[in-house]
Coordinates of C-alpha atoms and ligand atoms in Angstrom, one line a residue:
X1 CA 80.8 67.2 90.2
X2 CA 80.9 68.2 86.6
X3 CA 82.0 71.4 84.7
X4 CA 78.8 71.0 83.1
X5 CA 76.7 71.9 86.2
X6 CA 78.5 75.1 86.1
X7 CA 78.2 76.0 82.5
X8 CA 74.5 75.1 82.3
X9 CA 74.1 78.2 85.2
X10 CA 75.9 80.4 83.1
X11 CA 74.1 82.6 79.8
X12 CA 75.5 80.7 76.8
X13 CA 79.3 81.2 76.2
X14 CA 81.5 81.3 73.2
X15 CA 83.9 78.4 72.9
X16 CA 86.6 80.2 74.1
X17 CA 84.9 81.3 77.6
X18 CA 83.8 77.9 77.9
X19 CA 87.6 76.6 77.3
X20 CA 88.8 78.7 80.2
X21 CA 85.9 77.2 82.6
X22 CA 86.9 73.8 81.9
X23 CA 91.1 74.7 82.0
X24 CA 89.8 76.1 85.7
X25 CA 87.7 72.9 86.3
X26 CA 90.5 70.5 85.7
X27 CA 93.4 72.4 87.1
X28 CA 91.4 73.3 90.5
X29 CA 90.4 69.7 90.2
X30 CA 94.4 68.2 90.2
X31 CA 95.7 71.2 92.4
X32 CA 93.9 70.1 95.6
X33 CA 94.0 66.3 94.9
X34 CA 93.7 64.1 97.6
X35 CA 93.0 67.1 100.2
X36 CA 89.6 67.1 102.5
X37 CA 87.3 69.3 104.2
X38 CA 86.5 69.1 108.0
X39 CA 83.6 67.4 106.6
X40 CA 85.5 64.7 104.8
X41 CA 84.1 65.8 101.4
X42 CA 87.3 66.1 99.0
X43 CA 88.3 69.8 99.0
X44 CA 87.2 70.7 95.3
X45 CA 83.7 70.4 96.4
X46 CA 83.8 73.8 98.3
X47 CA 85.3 75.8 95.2
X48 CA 82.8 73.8 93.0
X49 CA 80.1 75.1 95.2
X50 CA 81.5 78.4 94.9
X51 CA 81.9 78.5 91.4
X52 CA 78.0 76.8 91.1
X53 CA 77.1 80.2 93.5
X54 CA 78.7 82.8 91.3
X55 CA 77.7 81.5 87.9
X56 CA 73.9 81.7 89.5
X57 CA 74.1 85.5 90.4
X58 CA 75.4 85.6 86.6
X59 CA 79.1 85.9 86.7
X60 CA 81.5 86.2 84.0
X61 CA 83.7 82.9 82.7
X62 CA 86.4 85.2 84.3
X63 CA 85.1 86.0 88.0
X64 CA 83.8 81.4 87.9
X65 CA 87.6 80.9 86.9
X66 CA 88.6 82.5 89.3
X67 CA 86.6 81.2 91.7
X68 CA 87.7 77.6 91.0
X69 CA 91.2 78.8 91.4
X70 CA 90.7 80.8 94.8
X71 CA 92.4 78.6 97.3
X72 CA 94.7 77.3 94.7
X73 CA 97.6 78.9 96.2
X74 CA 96.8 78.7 100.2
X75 CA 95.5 75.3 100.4
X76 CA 96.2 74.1 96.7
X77 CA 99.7 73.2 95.2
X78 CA 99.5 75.5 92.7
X79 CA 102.3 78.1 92.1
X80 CA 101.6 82.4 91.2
X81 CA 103.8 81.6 88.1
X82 CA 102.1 78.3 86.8
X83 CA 98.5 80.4 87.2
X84 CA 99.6 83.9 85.2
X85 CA 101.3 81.7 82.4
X86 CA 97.8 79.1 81.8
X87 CA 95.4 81.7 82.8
X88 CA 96.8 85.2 83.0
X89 CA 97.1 88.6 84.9
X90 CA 93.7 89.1 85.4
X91 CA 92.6 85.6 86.6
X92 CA 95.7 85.9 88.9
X93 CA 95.3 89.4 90.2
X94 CA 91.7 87.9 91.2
X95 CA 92.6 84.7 92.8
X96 CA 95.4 87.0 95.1
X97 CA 93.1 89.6 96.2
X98 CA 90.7 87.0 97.3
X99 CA 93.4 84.9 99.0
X100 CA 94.9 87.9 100.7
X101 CA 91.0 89.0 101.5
X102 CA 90.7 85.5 103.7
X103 CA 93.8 86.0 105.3
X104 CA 92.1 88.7 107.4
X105 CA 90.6 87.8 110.9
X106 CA 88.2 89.9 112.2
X107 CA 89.2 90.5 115.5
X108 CA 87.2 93.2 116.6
X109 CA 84.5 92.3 115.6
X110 CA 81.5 94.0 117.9
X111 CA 83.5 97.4 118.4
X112 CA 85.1 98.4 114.8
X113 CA 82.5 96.8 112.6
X114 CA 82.5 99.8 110.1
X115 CA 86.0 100.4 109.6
X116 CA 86.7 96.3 109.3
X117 CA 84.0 96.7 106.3
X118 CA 85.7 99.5 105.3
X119 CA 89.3 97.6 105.5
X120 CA 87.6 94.5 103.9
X121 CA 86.4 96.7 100.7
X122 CA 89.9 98.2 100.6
X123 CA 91.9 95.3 100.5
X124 CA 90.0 93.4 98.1
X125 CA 90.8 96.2 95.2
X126 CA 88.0 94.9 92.8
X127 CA 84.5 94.3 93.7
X128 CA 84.5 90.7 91.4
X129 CA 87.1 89.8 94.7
X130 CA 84.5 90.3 97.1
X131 CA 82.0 88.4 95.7
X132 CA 83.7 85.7 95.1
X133 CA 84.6 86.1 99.2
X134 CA 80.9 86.6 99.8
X135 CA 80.7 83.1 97.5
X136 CA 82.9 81.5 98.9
X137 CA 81.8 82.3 102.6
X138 CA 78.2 80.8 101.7
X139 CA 79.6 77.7 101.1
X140 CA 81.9 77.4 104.4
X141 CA 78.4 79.0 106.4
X142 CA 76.8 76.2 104.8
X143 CA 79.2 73.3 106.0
X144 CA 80.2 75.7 109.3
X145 CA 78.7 72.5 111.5
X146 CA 81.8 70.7 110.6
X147 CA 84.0 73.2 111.6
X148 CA 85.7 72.9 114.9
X149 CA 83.8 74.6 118.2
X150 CA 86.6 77.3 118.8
X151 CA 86.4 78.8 115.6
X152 CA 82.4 78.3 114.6
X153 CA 81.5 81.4 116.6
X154 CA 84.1 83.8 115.2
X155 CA 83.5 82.9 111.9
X156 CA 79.7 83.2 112.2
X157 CA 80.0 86.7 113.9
X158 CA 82.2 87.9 111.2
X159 CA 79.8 86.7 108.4
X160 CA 77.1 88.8 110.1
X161 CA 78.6 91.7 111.3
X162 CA 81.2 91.9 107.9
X163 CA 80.2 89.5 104.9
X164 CA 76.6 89.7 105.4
X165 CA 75.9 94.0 105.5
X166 CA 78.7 94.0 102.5
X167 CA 76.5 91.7 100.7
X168 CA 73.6 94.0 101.6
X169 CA 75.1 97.2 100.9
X170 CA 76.4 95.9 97.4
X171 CA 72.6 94.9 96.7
X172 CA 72.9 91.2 96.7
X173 CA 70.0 90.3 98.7
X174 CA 70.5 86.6 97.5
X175 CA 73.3 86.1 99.4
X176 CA 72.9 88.5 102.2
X177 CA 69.7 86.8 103.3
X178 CA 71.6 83.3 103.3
X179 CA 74.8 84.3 104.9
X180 CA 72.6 86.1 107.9
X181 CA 70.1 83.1 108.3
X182 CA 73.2 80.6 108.6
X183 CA 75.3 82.8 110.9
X184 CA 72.3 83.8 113.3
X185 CA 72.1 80.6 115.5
X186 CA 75.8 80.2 115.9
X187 CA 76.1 84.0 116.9
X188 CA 72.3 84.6 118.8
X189 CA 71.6 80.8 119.9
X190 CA 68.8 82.0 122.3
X191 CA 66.8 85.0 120.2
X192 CA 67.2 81.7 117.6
X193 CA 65.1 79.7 119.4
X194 CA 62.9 82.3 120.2
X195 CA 62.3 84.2 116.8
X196 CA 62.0 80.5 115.5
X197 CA 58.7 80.2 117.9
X198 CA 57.2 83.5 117.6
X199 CA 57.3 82.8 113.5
X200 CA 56.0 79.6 113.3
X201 CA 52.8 80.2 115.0
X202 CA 52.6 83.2 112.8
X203 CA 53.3 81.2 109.5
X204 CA 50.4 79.0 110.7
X205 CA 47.8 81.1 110.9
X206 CA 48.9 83.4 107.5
X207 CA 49.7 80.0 105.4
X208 CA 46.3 79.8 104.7
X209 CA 45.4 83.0 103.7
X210 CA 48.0 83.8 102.4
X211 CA 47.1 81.2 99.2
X212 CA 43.8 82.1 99.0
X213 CA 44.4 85.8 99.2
X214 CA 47.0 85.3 96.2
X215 CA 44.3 83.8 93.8
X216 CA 41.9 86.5 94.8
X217 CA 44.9 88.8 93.8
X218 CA 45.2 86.5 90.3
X219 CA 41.6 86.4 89.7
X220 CA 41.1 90.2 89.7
X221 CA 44.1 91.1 87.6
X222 CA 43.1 89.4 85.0
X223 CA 39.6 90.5 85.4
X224 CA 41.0 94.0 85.0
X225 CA 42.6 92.8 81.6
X226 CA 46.1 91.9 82.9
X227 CA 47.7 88.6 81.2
X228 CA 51.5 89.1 81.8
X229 CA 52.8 89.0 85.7
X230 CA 53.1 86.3 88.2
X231 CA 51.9 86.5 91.7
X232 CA 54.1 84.5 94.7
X233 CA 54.6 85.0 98.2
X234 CA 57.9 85.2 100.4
X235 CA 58.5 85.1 103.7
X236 CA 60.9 86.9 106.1
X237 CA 64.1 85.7 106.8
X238 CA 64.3 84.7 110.6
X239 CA 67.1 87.3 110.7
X240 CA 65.2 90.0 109.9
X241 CA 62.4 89.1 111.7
X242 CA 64.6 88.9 114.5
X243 CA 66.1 92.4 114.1
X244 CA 62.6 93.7 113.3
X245 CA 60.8 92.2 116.7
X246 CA 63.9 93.7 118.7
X247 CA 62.9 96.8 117.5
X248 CA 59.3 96.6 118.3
X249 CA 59.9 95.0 121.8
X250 CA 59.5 91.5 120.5
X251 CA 56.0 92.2 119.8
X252 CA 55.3 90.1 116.5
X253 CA 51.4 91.7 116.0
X254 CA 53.4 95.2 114.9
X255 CA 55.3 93.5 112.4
X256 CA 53.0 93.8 109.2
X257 CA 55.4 91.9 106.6
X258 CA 56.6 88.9 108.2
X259 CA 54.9 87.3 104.8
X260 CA 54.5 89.9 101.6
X261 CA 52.9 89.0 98.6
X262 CA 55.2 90.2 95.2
X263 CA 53.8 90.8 91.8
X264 CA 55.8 91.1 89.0
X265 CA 54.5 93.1 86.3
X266 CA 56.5 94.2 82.5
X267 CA 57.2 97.6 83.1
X268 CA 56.8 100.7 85.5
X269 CA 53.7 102.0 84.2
X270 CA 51.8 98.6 84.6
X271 CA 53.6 98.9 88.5
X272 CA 51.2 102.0 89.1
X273 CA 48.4 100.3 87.2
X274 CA 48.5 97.3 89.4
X275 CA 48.7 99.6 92.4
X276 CA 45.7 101.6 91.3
X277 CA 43.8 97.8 90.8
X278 CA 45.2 96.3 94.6
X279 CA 43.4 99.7 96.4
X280 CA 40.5 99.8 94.3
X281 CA 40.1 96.5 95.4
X282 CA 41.0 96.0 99.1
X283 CA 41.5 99.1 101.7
X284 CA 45.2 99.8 102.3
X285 CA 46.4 100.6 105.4
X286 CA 47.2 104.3 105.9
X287 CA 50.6 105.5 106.6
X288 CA 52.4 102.3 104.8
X289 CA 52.4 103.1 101.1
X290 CA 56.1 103.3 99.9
X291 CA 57.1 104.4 96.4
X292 CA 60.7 103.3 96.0
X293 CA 60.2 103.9 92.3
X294 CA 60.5 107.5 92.8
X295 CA 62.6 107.2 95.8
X296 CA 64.6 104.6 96.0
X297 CA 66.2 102.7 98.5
X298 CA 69.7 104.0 99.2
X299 CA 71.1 100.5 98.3
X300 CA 68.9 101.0 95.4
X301 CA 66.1 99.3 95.8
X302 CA 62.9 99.6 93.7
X303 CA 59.1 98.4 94.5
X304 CA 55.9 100.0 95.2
X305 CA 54.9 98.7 99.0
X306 CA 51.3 98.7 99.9
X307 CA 50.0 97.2 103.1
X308 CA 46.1 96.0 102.6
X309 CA 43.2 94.4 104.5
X310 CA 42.9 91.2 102.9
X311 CA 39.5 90.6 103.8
X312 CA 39.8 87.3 105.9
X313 CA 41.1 89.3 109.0
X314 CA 44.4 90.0 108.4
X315 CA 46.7 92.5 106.3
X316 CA 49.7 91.8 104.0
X317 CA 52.2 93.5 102.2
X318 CA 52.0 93.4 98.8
X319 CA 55.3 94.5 97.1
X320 CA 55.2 95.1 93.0
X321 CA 57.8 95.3 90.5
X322 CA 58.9 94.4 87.3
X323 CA 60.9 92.0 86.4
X324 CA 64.4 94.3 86.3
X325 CA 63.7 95.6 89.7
X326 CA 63.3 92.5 91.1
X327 CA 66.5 90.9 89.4
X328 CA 68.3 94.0 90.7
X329 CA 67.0 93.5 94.2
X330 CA 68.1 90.0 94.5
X331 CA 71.5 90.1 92.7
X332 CA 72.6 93.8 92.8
X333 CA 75.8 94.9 91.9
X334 CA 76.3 91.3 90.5
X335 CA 74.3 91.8 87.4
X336 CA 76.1 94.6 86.9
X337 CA 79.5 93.7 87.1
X338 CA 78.4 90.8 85.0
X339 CA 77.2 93.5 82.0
X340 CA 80.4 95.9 82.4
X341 CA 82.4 92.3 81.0
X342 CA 79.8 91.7 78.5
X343 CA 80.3 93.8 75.1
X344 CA 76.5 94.2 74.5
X345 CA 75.5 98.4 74.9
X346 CA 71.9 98.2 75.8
X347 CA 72.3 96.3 78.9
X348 CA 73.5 99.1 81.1
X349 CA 70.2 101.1 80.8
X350 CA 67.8 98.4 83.3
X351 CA 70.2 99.0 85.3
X352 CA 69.8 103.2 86.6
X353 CA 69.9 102.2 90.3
X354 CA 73.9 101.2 90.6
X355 CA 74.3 104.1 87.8
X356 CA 73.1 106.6 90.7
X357 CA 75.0 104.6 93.3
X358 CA 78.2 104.2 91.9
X359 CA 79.3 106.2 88.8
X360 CA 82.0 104.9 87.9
X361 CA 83.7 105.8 84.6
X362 CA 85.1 102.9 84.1
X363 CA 82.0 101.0 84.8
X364 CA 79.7 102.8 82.1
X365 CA 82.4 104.1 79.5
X366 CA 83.6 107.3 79.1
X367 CA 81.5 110.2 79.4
X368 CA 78.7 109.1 81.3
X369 CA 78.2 110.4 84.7
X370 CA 75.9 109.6 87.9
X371 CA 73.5 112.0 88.4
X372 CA 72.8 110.6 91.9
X373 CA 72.1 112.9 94.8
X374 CA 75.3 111.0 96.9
X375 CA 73.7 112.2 100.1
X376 CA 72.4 109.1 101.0
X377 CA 75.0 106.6 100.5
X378 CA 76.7 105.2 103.2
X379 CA 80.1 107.4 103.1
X380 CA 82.1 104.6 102.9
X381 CA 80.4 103.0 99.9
X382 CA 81.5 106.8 98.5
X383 CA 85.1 106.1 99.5
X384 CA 84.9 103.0 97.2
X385 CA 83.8 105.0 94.6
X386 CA 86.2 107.6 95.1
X387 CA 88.9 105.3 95.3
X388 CA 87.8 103.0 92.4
X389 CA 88.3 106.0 90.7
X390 CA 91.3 107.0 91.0
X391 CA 93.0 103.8 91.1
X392 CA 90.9 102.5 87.7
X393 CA 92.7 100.6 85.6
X394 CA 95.6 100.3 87.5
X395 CA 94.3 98.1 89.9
X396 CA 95.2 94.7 88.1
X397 CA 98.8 95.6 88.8
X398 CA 98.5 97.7 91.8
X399 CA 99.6 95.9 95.1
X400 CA 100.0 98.4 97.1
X401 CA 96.9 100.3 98.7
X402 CA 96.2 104.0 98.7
X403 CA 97.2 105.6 102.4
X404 CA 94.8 108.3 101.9
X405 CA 91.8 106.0 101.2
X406 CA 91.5 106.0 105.2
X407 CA 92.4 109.7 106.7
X408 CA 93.0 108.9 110.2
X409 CA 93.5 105.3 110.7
X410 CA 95.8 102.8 109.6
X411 CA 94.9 98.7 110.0
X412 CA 98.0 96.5 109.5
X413 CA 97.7 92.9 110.3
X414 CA 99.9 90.7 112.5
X415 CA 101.6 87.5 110.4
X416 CA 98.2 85.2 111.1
X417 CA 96.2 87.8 109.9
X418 CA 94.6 89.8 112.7
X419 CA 94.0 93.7 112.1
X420 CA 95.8 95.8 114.4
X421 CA 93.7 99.3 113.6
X422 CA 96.3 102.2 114.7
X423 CA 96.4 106.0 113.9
X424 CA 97.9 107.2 111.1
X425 CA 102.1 107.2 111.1
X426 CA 102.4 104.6 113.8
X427 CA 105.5 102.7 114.0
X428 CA 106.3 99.1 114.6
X429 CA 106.6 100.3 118.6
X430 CA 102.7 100.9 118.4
X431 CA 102.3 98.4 117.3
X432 CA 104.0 96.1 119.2
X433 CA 102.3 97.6 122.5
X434 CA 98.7 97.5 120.8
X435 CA 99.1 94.0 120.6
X436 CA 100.8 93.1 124.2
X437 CA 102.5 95.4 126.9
X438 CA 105.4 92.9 127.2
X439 CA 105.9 92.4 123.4
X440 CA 105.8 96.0 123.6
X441 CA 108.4 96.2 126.2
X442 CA 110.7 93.5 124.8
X443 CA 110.9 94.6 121.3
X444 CA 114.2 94.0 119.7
X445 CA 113.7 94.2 115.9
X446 CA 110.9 93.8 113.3
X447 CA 109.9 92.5 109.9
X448 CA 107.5 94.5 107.8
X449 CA 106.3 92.6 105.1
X450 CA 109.0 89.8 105.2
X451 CA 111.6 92.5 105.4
X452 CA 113.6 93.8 108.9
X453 CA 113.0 97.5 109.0
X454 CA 113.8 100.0 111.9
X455 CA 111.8 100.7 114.8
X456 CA 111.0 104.6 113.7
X457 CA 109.6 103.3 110.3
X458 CA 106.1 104.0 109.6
X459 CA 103.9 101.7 109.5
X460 CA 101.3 101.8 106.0
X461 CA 98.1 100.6 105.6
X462 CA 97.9 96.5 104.5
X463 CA 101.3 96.2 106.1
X464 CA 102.3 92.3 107.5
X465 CA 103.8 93.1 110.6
X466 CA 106.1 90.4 112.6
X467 CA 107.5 91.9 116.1
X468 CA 110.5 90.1 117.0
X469 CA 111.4 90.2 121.0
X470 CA 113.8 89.4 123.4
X471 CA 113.7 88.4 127.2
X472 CA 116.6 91.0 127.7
X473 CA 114.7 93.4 126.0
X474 CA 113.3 96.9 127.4
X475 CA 112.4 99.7 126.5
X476 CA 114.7 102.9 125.6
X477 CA 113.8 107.1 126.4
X478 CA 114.3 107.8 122.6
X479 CA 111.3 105.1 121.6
X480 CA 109.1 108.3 123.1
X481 CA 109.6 109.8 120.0
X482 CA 108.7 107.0 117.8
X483 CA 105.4 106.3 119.1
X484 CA 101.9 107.8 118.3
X485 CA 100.0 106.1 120.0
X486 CA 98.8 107.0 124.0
X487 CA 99.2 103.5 125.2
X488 CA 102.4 102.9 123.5
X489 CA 104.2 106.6 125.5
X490 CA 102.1 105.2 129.2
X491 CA 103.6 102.1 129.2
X492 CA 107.3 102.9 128.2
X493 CA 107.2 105.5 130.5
X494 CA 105.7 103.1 132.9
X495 CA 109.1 101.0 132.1
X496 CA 111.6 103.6 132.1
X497 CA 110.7 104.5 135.6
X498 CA 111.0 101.2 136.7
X499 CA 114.5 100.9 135.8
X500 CA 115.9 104.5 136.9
X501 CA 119.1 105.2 136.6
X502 CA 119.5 103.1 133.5
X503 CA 121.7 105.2 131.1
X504 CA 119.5 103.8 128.2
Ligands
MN1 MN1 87.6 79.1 100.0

């Protein structure tokens, strides 16, 4: 492990950005001496790898100094002081929000998936925080067959049904299709096996003609005068095979782009051009040209698809781009965060799919807005916008998160990190009873956020919540006015009839 495999990822850096790396390097290095994964690798190797992750989607010195420092202070011996004095506010604010972001379990997974995404994108504060989660998750997905049994499948559903559609919906392909394809046989073990089958027959029979129809597709672009693109093939992800044969009844003939030939061209107009070329050449199949030039993807996403007869029995997709579309497809939002901490102006303008998507001011300087129709992104994405906005530069010192950012709902977590998702106003009483009936019923005090507080506070969004009970405990008539929630009032009254003719 040496600094060096990190900096030779990164673009080149000044000598002061490459100073901070190596400060990062050496005191991640020393802060979790001695300490081991459940793999028996020494600790640093995971936030090596995660640096080694981020500075390959293009991160800043910043974000891959961060990174090296993320579990400095859970796992570490490092101290909040000794990390603002050598590195500062920023590095710091980055290395908490991505500690606090791991402290939350994902309970309910399966029934709240949206608003735990939501909650997830809320508490991190800064998207730079959740890619270094989504990082840092690869690299625990990647080593998850040391983890213990119990906690294998929880973490591998909550990579799919949270990490991996974040990673998705922020536009980082790269690590969505990785993060899905490691989680899928802890959380599906059987449509595993079975997607695993069905594609390697397929990949059989397409292997070969899939290499001869890609230097048929070389030999006539150049015959048509072309001289700069490259021609590859990809296949699908089992995951989104997977996804893709459930919805066509596990019938694997229907799926035309289990493997899709790309062509990357220089620029838009040579896109159309190489179009015009693949149909003059083969027969396309009707009904499955896509321009996601003109209309793209509501993640973004920008390719002219063509599905054609290839002449040797079989049909592929052919999917081209340029160069910018396909870096944007792969790392996303990445690349972009990556230009808004570069100084150089004429990077933003490659980049017109996250300037539709997210329009932030901040992001793009003053005075340039997104002209995006909004209609078609996710409304939760929209709330991030929204409420990037507002907060803006404040976040670095902002702890506390915006109540109104959810309307309805409030998540607080219990002290080992678990979500308790509760309607707005609730007090520690709802709480209490969401959790258990008989913690409910033998509340005696509580601590919110390290502090005791009375039972008829409210609770706020991001709040730590620690019930404390009694045995003696029980419930009292005037706790019916505390409570907002309808299990919370059913069981107290449950409890109050119970004990009739108590005064309390
Ligand atoms: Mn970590």
């Amino acid at each position: 492990m040496k600094v060096q495999d990190i900096i030779g990822l990164m673009k080149p850096l000044s000598k002061q950005d490459r100073d901070l790396v190596f400060r990062a390097f050496n005191f991640a290095e020393s802060a979790h001496q001695n300490q081991k994964r459940f793999s028996g690798e020494p600790y640093f190797v995971h936030v090596y790898e995660t640096a080694k992750t981020l500075a390959d989607l293009g991160m800043s010195s910043i974000t891959i100094s961060a990174s090296l420092l993320h579990d400095c202070l859970e796992d570490g011996k490092a101290e909040e002081r000794e990390i603002e004095e050598i590195f500062g506010k920023e590095i710091l604010f980055l290395v908490k929000g991505t500690t606090k972001l791991g402290k939350i379990k994902y309970r309910g997974v399966q029934r709240h998936n949206e608003s735990l995404r939501k909650l997830f994108v809320a508490v991190s504060q800064d998207i730079r925080v959740i890619i270094i989660k989504l990082a840092d998750r690869l690299h625990n997905m990647r080593t998850l067959n040391y983890v213990p049994d119990h906690k294998r499948h929880r973490i591998a559903a909550e990579t799919l049904e949270i990490y991996a559609p974040i990673a998705y919906r922020l536009g980082i392909r790269r690590l969505n299709r990785e993060l899905e394809d490691l989680a899928f046989p802890f959380v599906y073990p059987d449509e595993y096996e079975k997607t695993k089958e069905l594609s390697k027959i397929r990949a059989k029979e397409d292997q070969a003609r899939l290499e001869k129809f890609q230097r048929a597709v070389k030999k006539i672009l150049v015959k048509e005068g072309m001289t700069d693109f490259s021609v590859h093939y990809r296949l699908k992800t089992l995951y989104s095979l997977f996804r893709k044969l459930e919805r066509k009844n596990w019938n694997i003939e229907k799926i035309y782009d289990i493997s899709a030939l790309r062509i990357i061209v220089p620029n838009v107009e040579d896109c159309y051009g190489t179009l015009g070329i693949a149909h003059g050449t083969w027969r396309p199949l009707p009904g499955r040209i896509k321009d996601y030039i003109a209309f793209p993807k509501p993640n973004g996403y920008r390719a002219l698809h063509t599905t054609i007869f290839t002449g040797y029995g079989n049909v592929i997709e052919v999917q081209i781009k340029t160069k910018e579309m396909h870096q944007e497809a792969e790392y996303g939002i990445a690349s972009h965060i990556n230009y808004k901490e570069s100084s150089r102006k004429d990077r933003v303008s490659n980049f017109l799919w996250i300037k539709r998507l997210i329009p932030f001011k901040n992001y793009f300087g003053e005075g340039q807005k997104g002209e995006f129709d909004m209609e078609d992104v996710p409304a939760w994405i929209k709330e991030l916008v929204e409420y990037q906005e507002t907060i803006g530069k404040d976040s670095i010192t902002k702890d506390e998160m915006k109540t109104d950012f959810f309307q309805q709902r409030i998540f607080v977590f219990t002290p080992k990190g678990d979500v308790v998702d509760l309607p707005i106003d609730s007090s520690p009483i709802d709480f209490a009873y969401a959790i258990h009936s008989d913690i409910g019923n033998n509340v005696s005090g509580v601590k919110i956020n390290g502090k005791m507080k009375s039972l008829n506070s409210f609770l706020s969004n991001g709040d730590i919540v620690e019930v404390l009970t009694k045995k003696s405990g029980f419930p009292r008539r005037k706790w019916l006015e505390y409570v907002k929630t309808a299990t919370a009032r059913q069981h107290i009254r449950a409890a109050l009839q119970k004990t009739q003719g108590n005064i309390y």
